[in-house]
Amino acid sequence: MPIVKLSSKGQLIIPASLRAAHHWQEGAEFLVEEVPEGLLLRPRKPFSTTRVSDGLGCVGYTGPPKTIDEMDQGIAELIRHDWLEQQKTK
C-alpha cells in the first residue's frame, strides 16, 4: 500500500500508478467522505451513464423516421410560422 504525505497546503499526491490504473486525469474531481477508518475518495461522475435509447422517450415523436430534408423543411415551416405571428403583433 503506497504511503503519501499531506502538504502544507492540505494536498495529497496520488501515486502515478494508481492514477493510471483508474484512468484519472489532471482536473479529476473527487467526493471526500468521512468514514470510521478515515477518509474515502470517490471519483465524481457529473452524469450517470445513459444510453441513447434512455433519452428517446422525451422526443415525443412515434411516427416513421424522417429524413434530414424533411426535418429541415419542418424547421423552416415553424420559423416561418413564428415570424408571421410576430409580424401580427407589431
Tab-separated table of N, CA and C in Angstrom:
chain	number	residue	atom	x	y	z
A	1	MET	N	0.857	-1.173	0.000
A	1	MET	CA	0.000	0.000	0.000
A	1	MET	C	0.906	1.240	0.000
A	2	PRO	N	0.738	2.138	-0.991
A	2	PRO	CA	1.570	3.344	-1.053
A	2	PRO	C	1.304	4.278	0.131
A	3	ILE	N	2.329	4.996	0.532
A	3	ILE	CA	2.211	5.997	1.594
A	3	ILE	C	2.384	7.366	0.953
A	4	VAL	N	1.507	8.309	1.302
A	4	VAL	CA	1.604	9.678	0.793
A	4	VAL	C	1.671	10.631	1.975
A	5	LYS	N	2.200	11.837	1.724
A	5	LYS	CA	2.309	12.849	2.774
A	5	LYS	C	1.371	14.002	2.476
A	6	LEU	N	0.836	14.577	3.532
A	6	LEU	CA	-0.019	15.751	3.433
A	6	LEU	C	0.879	16.980	3.352
A	7	SER	N	0.674	17.821	2.324
A	7	SER	CA	1.493	19.027	2.168
A	7	SER	C	0.998	20.135	3.089
A	8	SER	N	1.770	21.217	3.166
A	8	SER	CA	1.369	22.361	3.995
A	8	SER	C	0.095	23.007	3.468
A	9	LYS	N	-0.256	22.737	2.205
A	9	LYS	CA	-1.482	23.277	1.607
A	9	LYS	C	-2.649	22.296	1.729
A	10	GLY	N	-2.438	21.186	2.424
A	10	GLY	CA	-3.509	20.204	2.593
A	10	GLY	C	-3.678	19.282	1.401
A	11	GLN	N	-2.654	19.167	0.565
A	11	GLN	CA	-2.757	18.354	-0.645
A	11	GLN	C	-2.082	17.000	-0.462
A	12	LEU	N	-2.654	15.993	-1.102
A	12	LEU	CA	-2.065	14.659	-1.174
A	12	LEU	C	-1.786	14.369	-2.639
A	13	ILE	N	-0.684	13.714	-2.911
A	13	ILE	CA	-0.385	13.316	-4.289
A	13	ILE	C	-0.694	11.835	-4.425
A	14	ILE	N	-1.621	11.530	-5.319
A	14	ILE	CA	-1.977	10.132	-5.578
A	14	ILE	C	-0.904	9.564	-6.500
A	15	PRO	N	-0.287	8.455	-6.136
A	15	PRO	CA	0.784	7.893	-6.959
A	15	PRO	C	0.343	7.670	-8.408
A	16	ALA	N	1.289	7.895	-9.324
A	16	ALA	CA	1.009	7.783	-10.761
A	16	ALA	C	0.456	6.410	-11.124
A	17	SER	N	0.954	5.363	-10.488
A	17	SER	CA	0.478	4.011	-10.820
A	17	SER	C	-1.012	3.857	-10.511
A	18	LEU	N	-1.462	4.458	-9.412
A	18	LEU	CA	-2.891	4.394	-9.070
A	18	LEU	C	-3.717	5.274	-9.999
A	19	ARG	N	-3.206	6.465	-10.343
A	19	ARG	CA	-3.933	7.345	-11.276
A	19	ARG	C	-4.095	6.659	-12.623
A	20	ALA	N	-3.037	6.008	-13.081
A	20	ALA	CA	-3.101	5.319	-14.376
A	20	ALA	C	-4.068	4.136	-14.316
A	21	ALA	N	-4.019	3.381	-13.227
A	21	ALA	CA	-4.889	2.206	-13.103
A	21	ALA	C	-6.365	2.586	-13.111
A	22	HIS	N	-6.675	3.776	-12.592
A	22	HIS	CA	-8.072	4.220	-12.526
A	22	HIS	C	-8.433	5.204	-13.642
A	23	HIS	N	-7.479	5.487	-14.533
A	23	HIS	CA	-7.685	6.412	-15.657
A	23	HIS	C	-8.067	7.805	-15.168
A	24	TRP	N	-7.447	8.266	-14.075
A	24	TRP	CA	-7.714	9.597	-13.535
A	24	TRP	C	-6.756	10.577	-14.171
A	25	GLN	N	-7.300	11.631	-14.741
A	25	GLN	CA	-6.513	12.670	-15.402
A	25	GLN	C	-6.452	13.913	-14.523
A	26	GLU	N	-5.559	14.817	-14.872
A	26	GLU	CA	-5.470	16.105	-14.174
A	26	GLU	C	-6.832	16.792	-14.213
A	27	GLY	N	-7.238	17.353	-13.105
A	27	GLY	CA	-8.524	18.040	-13.036
A	27	GLY	C	-9.679	17.146	-12.607
A	28	ALA	N	-9.415	15.838	-12.447
A	28	ALA	CA	-10.484	14.934	-11.997
A	28	ALA	C	-10.989	15.404	-10.637
A	29	GLU	N	-12.288	15.295	-10.424
A	29	GLU	CA	-12.890	15.719	-9.164
A	29	GLU	C	-13.309	14.493	-8.360
A	30	PHE	N	-13.190	14.637	-7.041
A	30	PHE	CA	-13.496	13.530	-6.145
A	30	PHE	C	-14.428	13.985	-5.039
A	31	LEU	N	-15.273	13.088	-4.590
A	31	LEU	CA	-16.081	13.307	-3.397
A	31	LEU	C	-15.273	12.763	-2.229
A	32	VAL	N	-15.204	13.516	-1.139
A	32	VAL	CA	-14.466	13.086	0.048
A	32	VAL	C	-15.488	12.750	1.123
A	33	GLU	N	-15.445	11.503	1.557
A	33	GLU	CA	-16.409	11.037	2.553
A	33	GLU	C	-15.662	10.614	3.811
A	34	GLU	N	-16.146	11.082	4.945
A	34	GLU	CA	-15.547	10.671	6.209
A	34	GLU	C	-16.169	9.342	6.624
A	35	VAL	N	-15.319	8.348	6.842
A	35	VAL	CA	-15.754	7.015	7.259
A	35	VAL	C	-15.012	6.659	8.548
A	36	PRO	N	-15.467	5.646	9.280
A	36	PRO	CA	-14.804	5.306	10.545
A	36	PRO	C	-13.295	5.059	10.407
A	37	GLU	N	-12.874	4.523	9.263
A	37	GLU	CA	-11.453	4.212	9.067
A	37	GLU	C	-10.629	5.425	8.655
A	38	GLY	N	-11.259	6.535	8.289
A	38	GLY	CA	-10.533	7.724	7.825
A	38	GLY	C	-11.328	8.451	6.760
A	39	LEU	N	-10.695	8.681	5.614
A	39	LEU	CA	-11.354	9.365	4.502
A	39	LEU	C	-11.461	8.429	3.312
A	40	LEU	N	-12.547	8.550	2.585
A	40	LEU	CA	-12.765	7.756	1.386
A	40	LEU	C	-12.914	8.718	0.219
A	41	LEU	N	-12.109	8.524	-0.823
A	41	LEU	CA	-12.202	9.344	-2.036
A	41	LEU	C	-12.979	8.564	-3.084
A	42	ARG	N	-13.960	9.228	-3.680
A	42	ARG	CA	-14.725	8.620	-4.774
A	42	ARG	C	-14.676	9.573	-5.960
A	43	PRO	N	-14.354	9.059	-7.158
A	43	PRO	CA	-14.382	9.949	-8.322
A	43	PRO	C	-15.793	10.481	-8.534
A	44	ARG	N	-15.878	11.762	-8.816
A	44	ARG	CA	-17.182	12.385	-9.053
A	44	ARG	C	-17.571	12.161	-10.501
A	45	LYS	N	-18.765	11.661	-10.709
A	45	LYS	CA	-19.283	11.482	-12.062
A	45	LYS	C	-20.320	12.568	-12.280
A	46	PRO	N	-20.099	13.469	-13.243
A	46	PRO	CA	-21.054	14.559	-13.440
A	46	PRO	C	-22.437	14.080	-13.865
A	47	PHE	N	-22.502	12.985	-14.610
A	47	PHE	CA	-23.780	12.456	-15.073
A	47	PHE	C	-23.742	10.945	-14.950
A	48	SER	N	-24.858	10.363	-14.668
A	48	SER	CA	-24.906	8.908	-14.651
A	48	SER	C	-24.809	8.397	-16.085
A	49	THR	N	-24.330	7.192	-16.231
A	49	THR	CA	-24.198	6.596	-17.553
A	49	THR	C	-25.582	6.369	-18.147
A	50	THR	N	-25.769	6.822	-19.386
A	50	THR	CA	-27.052	6.646	-20.061
A	50	THR	C	-26.825	6.095	-21.460
A	51	ARG	N	-27.877	5.572	-22.020
A	51	ARG	CA	-27.852	5.099	-23.401
A	51	ARG	C	-28.720	6.038	-24.227
A	52	VAL	N	-28.496	6.071	-25.516
A	52	VAL	CA	-29.305	6.908	-26.402
A	52	VAL	C	-30.774	6.552	-26.248
A	53	SER	N	-31.064	5.280	-26.147
A	53	SER	CA	-32.466	4.853	-26.040
A	53	SER	C	-33.128	5.381	-24.769
A	54	ASP	N	-32.334	5.677	-23.715
A	54	ASP	CA	-32.907	6.230	-22.486
A	54	ASP	C	-33.491	7.618	-22.711
A	55	GLY	N	-32.928	8.370	-23.636
A	55	GLY	CA	-33.384	9.731	-23.869
A	55	GLY	C	-34.427	9.864	-24.957
A	56	LEU	N	-34.683	8.810	-25.683
A	56	LEU	CA	-35.612	8.908	-26.806
A	56	LEU	C	-37.054	9.115	-26.375
A	57	GLY	N	-37.400	8.745	-25.169
A	57	GLY	CA	-38.767	8.916	-24.706
A	57	GLY	C	-39.180	10.367	-24.591
A	58	CYS	N	-38.230	11.274	-24.497
A	58	CYS	CA	-38.569	12.681	-24.317
A	58	CYS	C	-38.820	13.397	-25.642
A	59	VAL	N	-38.551	12.763	-26.767
A	59	VAL	CA	-38.717	13.457	-28.040
A	59	VAL	C	-40.171	13.548	-28.477
A	60	GLY	N	-41.002	12.644	-28.053
A	60	GLY	CA	-42.427	12.753	-28.306
A	60	GLY	C	-42.883	12.396	-29.707
A	61	TYR	N	-42.013	11.914	-30.565
A	61	TYR	CA	-42.414	11.547	-31.922
A	61	TYR	C	-42.388	10.035	-32.040
A	62	THR	N	-43.506	9.451	-32.497
A	62	THR	CA	-43.572	7.992	-32.600
A	62	THR	C	-43.857	7.517	-34.017
A	63	GLY	N	-43.833	8.426	-34.991
A	63	GLY	CA	-44.119	8.058	-36.373
A	63	GLY	C	-42.912	7.456	-37.066
A	64	PRO	N	-43.005	7.313	-38.389
A	64	PRO	CA	-41.884	6.753	-39.140
A	64	PRO	C	-40.694	7.716	-39.124
A	65	PRO	N	-39.482	7.208	-39.315
A	65	PRO	CA	-38.301	8.070	-39.309
A	65	PRO	C	-38.395	9.155	-40.381
A	66	LYS	N	-37.867	10.338	-40.068
A	66	LYS	CA	-37.847	11.462	-41.009
A	66	LYS	C	-36.452	11.598	-41.601
A	67	THR	N	-36.397	12.050	-42.854
A	67	THR	CA	-35.103	12.328	-43.474
A	67	THR	C	-34.624	13.698	-43.001
A	68	ILE	N	-33.356	13.976	-43.237
A	68	ILE	CA	-32.806	15.287	-42.885
A	68	ILE	C	-33.555	16.386	-43.634
A	69	ASP	N	-33.857	16.155	-44.921
A	69	ASP	CA	-34.596	17.155	-45.704
A	69	ASP	C	-35.982	17.414	-45.108
A	70	GLU	N	-36.655	16.355	-44.670
A	70	GLU	CA	-37.977	16.530	-44.057
A	70	GLU	C	-37.875	17.311	-42.746
A	71	MET	N	-36.833	17.022	-41.962
A	71	MET	CA	-36.647	17.768	-40.714
A	71	MET	C	-36.336	19.236	-40.997
A	72	ASP	N	-35.452	19.487	-41.989
A	72	ASP	CA	-35.130	20.871	-42.362
A	72	ASP	C	-36.378	21.616	-42.817
A	73	GLN	N	-37.214	20.952	-43.607
A	73	GLN	CA	-38.447	21.575	-44.089
A	73	GLN	C	-39.373	21.898	-42.916
A	74	GLY	N	-39.510	20.986	-41.970
A	74	GLY	CA	-40.353	21.223	-40.801
A	74	GLY	C	-39.849	22.386	-39.960
A	75	ILE	N	-38.531	22.472	-39.787
A	75	ILE	CA	-37.951	23.584	-39.027
A	75	ILE	C	-38.215	24.901	-39.740
A	76	ALA	N	-38.011	24.911	-41.067
A	76	ALA	CA	-38.249	26.135	-41.844
A	76	ALA	C	-39.709	26.574	-41.732
A	77	GLU	N	-40.629	25.629	-41.764
A	77	GLU	CA	-42.052	25.970	-41.637
A	77	GLU	C	-42.362	26.570	-40.267
A	78	LEU	N	-41.784	26.020	-39.221
A	78	LEU	CA	-42.003	26.569	-37.877
A	78	LEU	C	-41.420	27.974	-37.745
A	79	ILE	N	-40.245	28.184	-38.320
A	79	ILE	CA	-39.637	29.523	-38.276
A	79	ILE	C	-40.526	30.513	-39.016
A	80	ARG	N	-40.984	30.103	-40.197
A	80	ARG	CA	-41.861	30.967	-40.994
A	80	ARG	C	-43.138	31.281	-40.217
A	81	HIS	N	-43.740	30.286	-39.598
A	81	HIS	CA	-44.963	30.468	-38.815
A	81	HIS	C	-44.721	31.436	-37.657
A	82	ASP	N	-43.627	31.221	-36.908
A	82	ASP	CA	-43.319	32.099	-35.771
A	82	ASP	C	-43.082	33.533	-36.236
A	83	TRP	N	-42.387	33.700	-37.363
A	83	TRP	CA	-42.109	35.043	-37.882
A	83	TRP	C	-43.414	35.746	-38.260
A	84	LEU	N	-44.314	35.014	-38.927
A	84	LEU	CA	-45.598	35.604	-39.311
A	84	LEU	C	-46.408	35.999	-38.081
A	85	GLU	N	-46.381	35.178	-37.039
A	85	GLU	CA	-47.090	35.507	-35.796
A	85	GLU	C	-46.513	36.767	-35.155
A	86	GLN	N	-45.205	36.924	-35.195
A	86	GLN	CA	-44.576	38.124	-34.634
A	86	GLN	C	-44.976	39.369	-35.421
A	87	GLN	N	-45.129	39.227	-36.729
A	87	GLN	CA	-45.497	40.372	-37.565
A	87	GLN	C	-46.910	40.852	-37.244
A	88	LYS	N	-47.782	39.946	-36.831
A	88	LYS	CA	-49.154	40.315	-36.489
A	88	LYS	C	-49.203	41.189	-35.241
A	89	THR	N	-48.253	41.014	-34.334
A	89	THR	CA	-48.275	41.765	-33.076
A	89	THR	C	-47.589	43.118	-33.190
A	90	LYS	N	-47.000	43.431	-34.317
A	90	LYS	CA	-46.296	44.722	-34.482
A	90	LYS	C	-47.231	45.811	-34.916
